[in-house]
């Protein structure tokens, strides 16, 4: 495959057919576009029942040589990263491939000088500064496994993730700028580190200059950099060595540390990046996600850099200093591909359209959407005001677990359809199943499943392979089960209908209801709680918590305390919009909370509860209805 990319529908459909008939030859061809120290001796070994997936077995590589060193030969002065600061009056930075290479190598030496080695876990809790990307790549350079924790998470959540992976170093910063706010990251990290015995060093980037307290294990980033040079040969990694861990929430209180490996992840993120966005040399590509999420890992850092692209990193928020900021940045850097989340579009859509129209968006060729289903209204607004009806929109369906985009159109190459993610990428075998796990054909609705591995599938959950098996491979043996429902039209386009498990997507963030309930239950006056999602104008879904108090309490005061508790235990993103005090929760006779009914109650669908007579306590329904 030349240049990794299909530029015509014809070549796309041919590739698809070839991939279905000869998957190993198909992926080997793509993997041949990269630099390997030693070629693989076997393309794939897998068994979805155990489950075990290995790609490019025996292959040796370092992903940073593919993202950095090889571009030095052809385009050392090409901009790799454009950094756009939170404050528009601060100058943007253009970091070339050769500068990025040098800074990554120096940071890698800083990590080594502080004891880091191949296989160690390094936690990164940082704002969206260039040093965050550099930290990620520096870990990869020396074969340390990075675990980026989104800088909006609380001390408790950070500590849980550090301890689960037994990280030895924490990389953080004094604080972070986000809109008009300054987040006290070091203070939060300090609190977390009171319960993280595995951390030996905490290296602190100076970003905001705010006062911070200083502990014996703390080191200043800029001082550590001065002690080392920028020559750092890449650690040679096995294709299946872990590259990173990234936590995602699940249906128990404990987050799942998804493990991605070096070879397959590199191949798939680069391949999907180039094809989906139809990136061309010298284009400027901007993904607005945070590197704390998989979107940032795959489509701000690894995918774009692997193909030598120019990728924008934005520190701020869409509403600061006003709701025109995204468009101002697009005009300023002449962005060609713009990739954001439906929740951001819905928020922007509420504001006057001249905030968009006053900026010159003529550079934009491709628009992208990720994180949740995009509703028709948001799709059409995006198409009209941002795309001016001339930019294809790629609605990209994927997950932390899949590592890269699996279902999408290719911009301008394959047909789009509003609210439909459309077709699986060549090499992806997506099917619909009925409740019994039988494949169903044609125009229908069912449970989405993937029946053949792809190179960037997560290999395990850190420290808990059994859970990996249970969550993704047990419900429908022989398939990867992502947890989403979907429908398919007569042209085989998929439309993702939403989660079929206890995960709610709030503003594009994947939140398990169980960890939130656990947090609520920590309150001394809460006996039991249940959290469900309900449709929300801007966030897509928001959270409704039903709580049973132990004593007579002021509902407002309790709600306020519970919100603070959730923010402290998980992070502000998990705070329920509504907290309803109830006397009982609808339960089955075996004592299981009927979330299906609570979801309807929270969504105001009081008349479609179905048969409630089999409940243990049908009388609670009337009380809940009355008060919500
Ligand atoms: C869940 C994964 C994909 C990276 C960011 C979120 C939902 C994601 C779409 C889309 C409909 C989508 C799914 C999925 N989702 N993209 N284009 N259309 N739903 O990653 O936090 O792992 O969440 O996000 O429900 O399972 P994540």
XYZ file of C-alpha atoms and ligand atoms in Angstrom:
655
model
C 0.000 0.000 0.000
C 1.589 3.193 -1.189
C 1.518 6.186 1.137
C -0.880 4.414 3.541
C -3.948 6.028 2.055
C -6.982 5.398 -0.165
C -7.852 8.527 -2.085
C -10.741 7.032 -4.083
C -13.850 5.051 -3.236
C -12.740 2.406 -5.686
C -9.422 1.762 -3.949
C -11.233 1.806 -0.601
C -13.753 -0.872 -1.581
C -11.022 -2.998 -3.133
C -8.978 -2.728 0.053
C -11.987 -3.715 2.097
C -12.561 -6.813 0.101
C -8.906 -7.743 0.188
C -8.761 -7.172 3.968
C -11.742 -9.433 4.568
C -10.305 -12.203 2.446
C -6.643 -11.884 3.467
C -6.496 -9.982 6.750
C -2.921 -10.894 7.578
C -1.576 -9.918 4.168
C -3.562 -6.698 4.350
C -2.091 -5.642 7.704
C 1.404 -6.789 6.823
C 1.279 -4.545 3.781
C 0.345 -1.553 5.932
C 2.896 -2.366 8.627
C 5.555 -2.365 5.919
C 5.246 1.435 5.759
C 7.056 1.797 9.085
C 10.602 1.442 10.330
C 11.280 -1.779 12.172
C 14.626 -2.802 13.650
C 13.679 -6.396 13.043
C 10.731 -7.403 10.898
C 8.017 -9.548 12.465
C 8.041 -13.246 11.815
C 4.317 -13.750 12.289
C 1.564 -11.229 11.580
C -1.113 -12.364 14.025
C -1.906 -14.803 16.756
C -5.300 -14.598 18.406
C -7.981 -16.393 20.287
C -11.009 -14.362 21.356
C -11.974 -16.980 23.932
C -8.886 -16.908 26.160
C -8.649 -13.968 25.070
C -5.225 -13.408 23.520
C -4.280 -11.045 20.702
C -0.745 -10.484 19.395
C 0.285 -8.582 16.286
C 3.546 -8.515 14.336
C 5.140 -11.097 16.586
C 8.892 -10.880 16.889
C 8.937 -7.387 15.327
C 11.242 -4.868 17.022
C 10.737 -1.127 16.873
C 10.478 2.100 18.766
C 7.402 4.184 18.018
C 9.295 7.455 18.589
C 11.743 6.602 15.803
C 8.714 6.366 13.548
C 7.173 9.559 14.931
C 10.389 11.594 15.044
C 13.737 10.281 13.773
C 12.563 9.165 10.365
C 11.068 12.572 9.597
C 14.411 14.225 10.350
C 15.724 12.795 7.120
C 12.978 14.281 4.967
C 11.420 17.229 6.817
C 13.400 18.329 9.871
C 12.033 21.862 9.709
C 8.399 20.892 9.219
C 6.279 21.980 12.186
C 5.324 18.960 14.263
C 3.341 20.708 16.998
C 1.662 24.092 17.002
C 0.971 25.002 20.591
C -1.891 27.455 21.106
C -1.924 28.708 24.709
C -4.997 29.257 26.839
C -4.493 32.995 26.793
C -4.709 34.378 23.243
C -2.222 37.133 24.087
C 0.501 34.577 24.799
C 2.455 33.679 21.645
C 1.754 30.366 19.937
C 4.739 28.037 19.580
C 5.772 26.206 16.436
C 7.868 23.183 17.299
C 9.646 21.589 14.346
C 10.313 17.872 14.041
C 13.975 18.421 14.781
C 13.242 20.529 17.857
C 10.661 18.038 19.081
C 13.149 15.214 18.598
C 15.745 17.044 20.631
C 13.316 17.961 23.418
C 11.948 14.422 23.628
C 15.451 12.966 23.831
C 16.431 15.414 26.552
C 13.290 14.658 28.556
C 13.947 10.943 28.080
C 17.420 11.428 29.556
C 15.869 13.346 32.432
C 13.655 10.339 33.162
C 16.596 7.949 32.937
C 18.678 10.145 35.238
C 15.879 9.802 37.748
C 15.923 6.048 37.632
C 13.329 5.282 34.952
C 13.874 2.224 32.800
C 12.078 0.028 30.309
C 8.847 -1.399 31.691
C 8.537 1.105 34.557
C 5.216 2.926 34.807
C 5.286 6.702 34.767
C 2.218 8.718 35.622
C 1.642 12.002 33.775
C -0.783 14.494 35.330
C -0.283 17.652 33.331
C -2.045 20.478 31.544
C -2.147 20.653 27.727
C 1.330 22.105 27.257
C 3.947 20.912 24.741
C 5.753 19.284 27.673
C 2.827 16.905 28.080
C 3.324 15.575 24.546
C 7.066 15.564 25.126
C 6.622 13.601 28.366
C 4.516 10.974 26.613
C 7.065 10.559 23.827
C 9.982 10.585 26.281
C 8.461 7.603 28.088
C 8.010 5.803 24.791
C 11.608 6.626 23.859
C 12.985 4.686 26.828
C 10.327 1.982 26.877
C 8.682 3.206 30.078
C 4.919 2.734 30.116
C 3.080 6.034 30.339
C -0.159 6.401 32.220
C -1.652 9.802 31.504
C -4.308 10.878 33.973
C -6.588 13.677 32.762
C -5.783 16.856 34.694
C -9.447 17.273 35.662
C -9.373 14.193 37.884
C -9.319 14.516 41.674
C -6.562 13.508 44.103
C -8.396 10.301 45.004
C -8.824 9.311 41.361
C -5.192 10.144 40.611
C -3.943 8.115 43.579
C -6.072 5.111 42.599
C -4.557 5.130 39.093
C -0.989 5.597 40.333
C -1.390 2.745 42.798
C -3.070 0.379 40.359
C -0.100 0.606 37.991
C 2.506 1.096 40.751
C 4.021 4.077 38.984
C 7.510 5.077 40.088
C 7.580 8.665 38.827
C 4.912 11.343 38.651
C 5.222 14.143 36.097
C 3.055 17.134 36.919
C 3.058 20.920 36.891
C 2.532 23.707 39.392
C -0.853 24.427 37.891
C -2.796 24.557 34.667
C -4.595 27.345 32.824
C -8.109 26.489 31.714
C -10.186 29.435 30.573
C -10.381 31.969 33.391
C -9.463 29.316 35.963
C -6.143 28.093 37.265
C -6.150 24.453 38.383
C -3.898 23.700 41.354
C -2.390 20.539 39.894
C 0.608 20.315 42.232
C -1.624 20.724 45.265
C -3.899 17.932 44.027
C -0.858 15.768 43.248
C 0.549 16.416 46.735
C -2.667 15.195 48.256
C -2.669 12.099 46.038
C 0.944 11.301 46.857
C 0.216 11.012 50.578
C -1.127 7.561 49.662
C 1.167 6.515 46.783
C 4.173 4.635 48.197
C 5.470 3.545 44.772
C 6.301 7.106 43.643
C 9.997 7.867 44.114
C 10.207 11.183 42.256
C 7.798 13.921 41.351
C 9.037 16.140 38.524
C 7.263 19.482 38.343
C 6.905 21.662 35.264
C 6.600 25.383 35.918
C 3.636 26.612 33.928
C 1.572 29.067 35.959
C 4.255 30.278 38.375
C 1.852 29.996 41.301
C 3.081 29.256 44.837
C 3.283 25.563 45.608
C 4.526 23.519 48.517
C 7.661 21.485 48.071
C 8.391 17.966 49.276
C 11.617 15.962 49.503
C 10.764 13.902 46.384
C 10.005 16.983 44.248
C 12.282 18.145 41.433
C 11.913 21.048 39.022
C 11.561 19.947 35.426
C 13.718 22.808 34.069
C 16.504 22.075 36.551
C 16.514 18.368 35.739
C 16.682 19.125 32.002
C 19.800 21.203 32.493
C 21.642 18.211 33.894
C 21.275 16.072 30.756
C 21.916 16.282 27.013
C 19.661 15.536 24.078
C 21.277 12.369 22.793
C 19.112 9.405 23.611
C 19.071 6.311 21.438
C 15.639 4.733 21.360
C 15.043 1.628 23.434
C 14.330 -1.271 21.119
C 10.904 -2.618 21.957
C 9.106 -5.787 21.090
C 5.999 -5.237 19.024
C 3.923 -6.587 21.909
C 5.647 -4.674 24.732
C 3.211 -2.311 26.456
C 3.390 1.290 25.227
C 0.896 2.803 27.641
C -1.906 2.294 30.101
C -4.957 4.513 29.907
C -7.779 4.229 32.403
C -11.412 4.131 31.413
C -14.389 3.706 33.679
C -16.332 0.518 33.885
C -19.305 -0.948 35.631
C -17.524 -1.470 38.942
C -15.913 1.225 41.055
C -12.429 0.359 39.863
C -11.220 2.027 36.646
C -9.879 -0.294 33.962
C -6.275 0.278 32.934
C -6.401 -0.516 29.232
C -3.025 -1.687 27.972
C -1.897 -0.776 24.450
C 1.205 -2.206 22.832
C 3.878 -0.713 20.588
C 3.631 -2.276 17.133
C -0.065 -2.673 16.447
C -1.001 0.650 17.999
C 1.511 2.503 15.835
C 0.331 0.823 12.650
C -3.354 1.378 13.290
C -3.268 4.968 14.539
C -1.162 6.130 11.595
C -3.237 4.206 9.040
C -6.548 5.431 10.415
C -5.372 9.024 10.870
C -4.255 9.404 7.304
C -7.276 7.701 5.793
C -10.060 9.157 7.887
C -8.901 12.771 7.690
C -7.311 12.440 4.242
C -4.336 14.329 5.565
C -2.025 15.749 2.900
C 1.476 17.053 3.244
C 1.679 20.510 4.842
C -1.912 20.402 6.087
C -2.538 21.726 9.587
C -4.640 19.341 11.623
C -6.345 20.170 14.898
C -7.977 17.771 17.340
C -9.461 19.671 20.301
C -9.397 16.712 22.718
C -7.210 16.551 25.802
C -4.232 14.200 25.802
C -5.701 12.768 29.003
C -8.144 10.840 26.801
C -7.499 8.235 24.110
C -8.444 10.723 21.383
C -5.472 12.850 22.385
C -3.104 9.887 22.536
C -4.059 8.505 19.142
C -5.014 11.603 17.180
C -3.016 14.471 18.652
C 0.236 12.642 19.270
C 0.898 9.226 17.794
C -1.183 9.014 14.596
C -0.339 12.489 13.268
C 3.346 12.366 14.218
C 3.775 8.889 12.767
C 2.832 10.277 9.347
C 4.816 13.511 9.722
C 1.788 15.779 10.131
C 1.466 19.187 11.783
C -0.756 18.804 14.834
C -2.246 21.627 16.904
C -2.311 21.357 20.700
C -4.732 23.731 22.416
C -4.397 24.472 26.106
C -7.685 26.306 26.576
C -11.418 25.830 26.363
C -13.936 26.682 23.601
C -15.566 29.443 25.672
C -12.513 31.528 26.547
C -12.132 34.411 26.118
C -15.403 33.972 24.192
C -17.349 31.337 22.300
C -15.536 32.205 19.091
C -12.164 30.881 20.270
C -12.178 27.651 18.241
C -12.836 29.600 15.057
C -10.297 32.250 15.879
C -7.673 29.513 16.317
C -8.734 27.788 13.072
C -8.301 31.076 11.199
C -5.049 31.961 12.936
C -3.307 28.663 12.142
C -5.152 28.009 8.868
C -6.430 24.691 10.118
C -7.293 22.181 7.370
C -8.789 19.343 9.414
C -10.781 20.096 12.556
C -11.803 17.293 14.919
C -14.004 17.916 17.962
C -16.815 16.477 20.084
C -20.594 16.852 19.643
C -20.864 18.316 23.144
C -18.603 21.206 22.115
C -20.645 21.773 18.961
C -23.885 21.841 20.936
C -22.442 24.335 23.401
C -21.241 26.613 20.580
C -24.503 26.292 18.698
C -26.286 28.115 21.540
C -24.357 31.301 20.804
C -24.803 33.849 18.007
C -23.540 32.591 14.665
C -21.505 35.744 14.035
C -19.017 34.281 16.527
C -18.306 31.769 13.752
C -18.938 33.973 10.757
C -16.498 36.692 11.743
C -13.569 34.291 11.307
C -12.099 33.159 8.018
C -12.603 29.397 7.979
C -11.779 28.925 4.307
C -8.768 26.743 5.123
C -10.955 23.998 6.608
C -11.356 20.985 4.316
C -12.508 18.269 6.706
C -14.561 18.203 9.909
C -14.637 15.392 12.428
C -16.776 14.330 15.362
C -15.949 11.925 18.178
C -17.028 10.687 21.575
C -20.773 10.178 21.336
C -23.526 10.046 18.755
C -23.848 13.388 16.979
C -27.482 14.509 16.860
C -28.945 15.784 13.599
C -29.213 19.395 14.770
C -25.561 19.602 15.785
C -24.509 17.837 12.584
C -26.353 20.365 10.391
C -25.068 23.351 12.353
C -21.503 22.062 12.024
C -22.006 21.433 8.325
C -23.579 24.837 7.652
C -21.699 27.305 9.832
C -18.292 25.687 10.082
C -18.129 23.572 6.924
C -20.157 26.005 4.739
C -21.685 22.880 3.154
C -18.426 22.038 1.438
C -16.492 20.030 4.032
C -17.105 16.340 4.573
C -17.859 15.428 8.198
C -16.367 12.222 9.558
C -18.349 10.813 12.462
C -15.787 8.519 14.052
C -16.875 5.691 16.317
C -14.276 4.078 18.555
C -13.209 3.640 22.182
C -10.302 3.770 24.609
C -10.194 0.004 24.183
C -10.039 0.037 20.383
C -7.056 2.422 20.284
C -8.180 3.905 16.987
C -11.220 4.768 14.874
C -13.125 1.671 13.713
C -16.324 2.943 12.086
C -16.347 6.144 10.040
C -16.494 7.545 6.575
C -13.242 8.621 4.908
C -13.452 12.351 4.299
C -14.593 13.026 0.759
C -13.883 9.440 -0.304
C -16.837 7.455 1.025
C -20.420 8.710 1.445
C -21.449 10.423 4.669
C -24.879 10.339 6.258
C -25.868 12.664 9.102
C -25.966 10.887 12.506
C -24.398 7.745 11.013
C -20.808 6.737 11.682
C -21.300 4.824 8.397
C -18.898 2.013 7.478
C -16.192 0.003 9.236
C -12.646 0.847 8.129
C -11.040 -1.659 5.754
C -9.752 -4.422 8.029
C -12.557 -4.038 10.582
C -15.206 -6.748 10.667
C -18.183 -5.218 12.477
C -21.439 -7.145 12.891
C -24.772 -6.832 14.677
C -25.913 -9.481 17.126
C -29.289 -10.252 18.631
C -29.694 -10.808 22.388
C -28.776 -14.443 22.020
C -25.541 -13.614 20.250
C -26.605 -14.628 16.749
C -25.376 -12.475 13.884
C -28.231 -10.635 12.222
C -28.125 -9.421 8.643
C -29.386 -6.503 6.596
C -31.304 -3.446 7.692
C -31.780 -3.988 11.427
C -30.867 -2.995 14.964
C -28.798 -4.911 17.485
C -25.680 -5.154 19.572
C -22.497 -4.022 17.918
C -19.650 -6.542 17.923
C -16.345 -7.035 16.109
C -15.449 -10.502 14.999
C -11.802 -10.247 14.041
C -8.925 -8.457 15.781
C -7.314 -5.267 14.497
C -3.803 -4.129 15.394
C -4.672 -1.496 18.040
C -7.102 -3.481 20.170
C -6.182 -3.211 23.888
C -4.428 -6.422 24.916
C -5.544 -6.618 28.514
C -6.583 -4.666 31.591
C -3.484 -3.917 33.646
C -3.229 -6.557 36.368
C -6.625 -8.073 35.643
C -6.824 -10.211 32.529
C -9.879 -11.993 33.903
C -11.803 -8.737 33.961
C -10.712 -8.012 30.385
C -12.169 -11.344 29.398
C -15.382 -10.832 31.351
C -16.122 -7.321 30.146
C -15.283 -7.660 26.452
C -15.270 -11.309 25.433
C -17.721 -13.219 27.619
C -21.161 -11.818 26.823
C -20.884 -12.966 23.183
C -18.179 -15.622 22.940
C -16.033 -15.319 19.843
C -16.622 -11.577 19.494
C -15.234 -8.350 20.915
C -18.187 -6.654 22.638
C -17.772 -2.862 22.893
C -20.908 -2.168 24.957
C -22.758 -0.154 22.295
C -25.962 -0.747 20.411
C -26.290 0.154 16.729
C -28.632 0.075 13.796
C -27.756 -0.566 10.173
C -29.456 0.856 7.093
C -29.952 -0.740 3.692
C -26.537 0.535 2.521
C -24.858 -1.160 5.520
C -24.197 2.154 7.271
C -24.003 1.912 11.045
C -25.654 4.366 13.364
C -24.503 4.024 16.962
C -27.510 4.242 19.252
C -25.692 4.386 22.598
C -24.450 2.284 25.461
C -26.181 -0.956 26.361
C -24.457 -1.163 29.766
C -24.097 0.982 32.892
C -21.814 3.514 31.294
C -23.115 7.017 30.525
C -21.392 9.303 28.035
C -21.494 12.802 29.541
C -20.040 15.558 27.363
C -18.179 12.849 25.498
C -16.667 11.436 28.695
C -17.204 7.827 29.504
C -18.515 7.625 33.083
C -19.431 4.412 34.854
C -22.398 4.864 37.151
C -20.960 2.423 39.722
C -17.969 4.519 40.795
C -20.259 7.524 41.206
C -22.661 5.504 43.330
C -19.741 4.299 45.423
C -18.728 7.904 46.003
C -22.277 8.913 46.993
C -22.528 5.956 49.358
C -19.446 7.187 51.209
C -21.522 10.028 52.622
C -22.505 9.244 56.229
C -26.158 10.099 55.525
C -26.586 8.040 52.373
C -27.968 4.535 52.703
C -28.157 3.650 49.045
C -27.994 5.385 45.698
C -28.524 4.797 41.999
C -27.180 6.927 39.181
C -28.571 6.947 35.638
C -28.191 9.094 32.554
C -30.874 11.279 30.984
C -30.805 13.235 27.707
C -29.296 16.698 27.993
C -29.248 19.502 25.422
C -25.554 20.231 25.504
C -23.886 17.366 27.308
C -25.706 14.661 25.343
C -26.423 12.929 28.619
C -26.340 14.183 32.184
C -26.504 12.287 35.451
C -29.496 11.900 37.723
C -28.752 10.478 41.160
C -31.437 8.933 43.332
C -30.346 8.758 46.959
C -31.913 7.298 50.054
C -30.871 9.291 53.136
C -30.490 7.701 56.558
C -32.103 10.539 58.493
C -34.280 13.562 57.849
C -31.951 15.877 55.965
C -32.202 19.084 54.035
C -32.285 17.883 50.446
C -30.422 20.952 49.208
C -27.672 20.700 51.748
C -27.250 16.976 51.103
C -27.145 17.536 47.350
C -24.488 20.169 47.753
C -22.370 17.895 49.954
C -22.804 14.991 47.567
C -21.698 17.032 44.571
C -18.598 18.097 46.460
C -17.948 14.501 47.454
C -18.176 13.262 43.859
C -15.909 16.080 42.666
C -13.395 15.122 45.316
C -13.531 11.375 44.731
C -13.712 11.315 40.947
C -13.606 14.821 39.531
C -15.969 17.667 38.658
C -17.023 15.997 35.371
C -18.794 13.255 37.338
C -20.996 15.588 39.424
C -24.679 14.662 38.947
C -26.832 17.433 37.474
C -29.745 16.281 39.563
C -29.795 14.702 42.975
C -33.177 13.432 44.073
C -33.824 12.317 47.620
C -36.104 9.269 47.628
C -37.430 6.840 50.208
C -36.856 3.734 48.145
C -35.412 2.535 44.830
C -37.367 0.224 42.521
C -35.986 -3.288 42.940
C -36.491 -6.732 41.542
C -37.432 -9.480 43.924
C -33.824 -10.568 43.983
C -32.912 -7.081 45.199
C -31.395 -5.703 42.001
C -32.037 -2.023 41.335
C -34.156 -1.585 38.185
C -32.074 1.002 36.386
C -34.167 0.684 33.262
C -37.100 2.150 35.193
C -34.971 4.831 36.816
C -33.661 5.849 33.391
C -37.233 6.359 32.197
C -38.175 8.291 35.317
C -35.124 10.515 34.988
C -35.926 11.129 31.315
C -39.492 12.162 32.135
C -40.931 9.119 30.346
C -43.387 8.461 33.143
C -45.907 6.725 30.946
C -43.661 4.120 29.376
C -42.350 2.320 32.428
C -43.750 -1.012 31.320
C -44.976 -3.566 33.792
C -43.865 -2.601 37.303
C -46.042 -5.094 39.133
C -43.237 -7.637 39.439
C -41.182 -5.184 41.466
C -40.482 -5.848 45.088
C -41.675 -2.320 45.946
C -43.854 -0.814 43.191
C -45.093 1.875 45.605
C -41.776 3.782 45.400
C -42.479 4.647 41.773
C -45.319 7.063 42.590
C -43.224 8.868 45.141
C -40.312 9.227 42.708
C -42.630 10.497 39.945
C -44.192 13.065 42.249
C -40.887 14.610 43.195
C -38.944 14.611 39.960
C -17.686 5.277 23.893
C -16.201 5.178 24.125
C -13.662 7.479 20.980
C -12.748 8.244 21.812
C -13.427 9.091 22.835
C -14.352 8.331 23.747
C -19.126 6.471 22.491
C -17.497 7.358 20.785
C -18.815 7.772 19.103
C -19.479 8.125 17.891
C -21.465 7.341 18.839
C -19.584 7.223 20.147
C -19.482 5.013 22.448
C -18.199 4.319 22.861
N -18.739 6.992 21.185
N -17.537 7.847 19.539
N -18.835 8.673 16.850
N -20.804 7.883 17.818
N -20.900 7.007 20.015
O -13.737 7.153 24.185
O -14.270 7.296 26.615
O -13.558 5.124 25.565
O -15.836 6.109 25.113
O -18.005 6.573 23.391
O -20.505 4.752 23.370
O -18.385 3.027 23.372
P -14.295 6.389 25.434
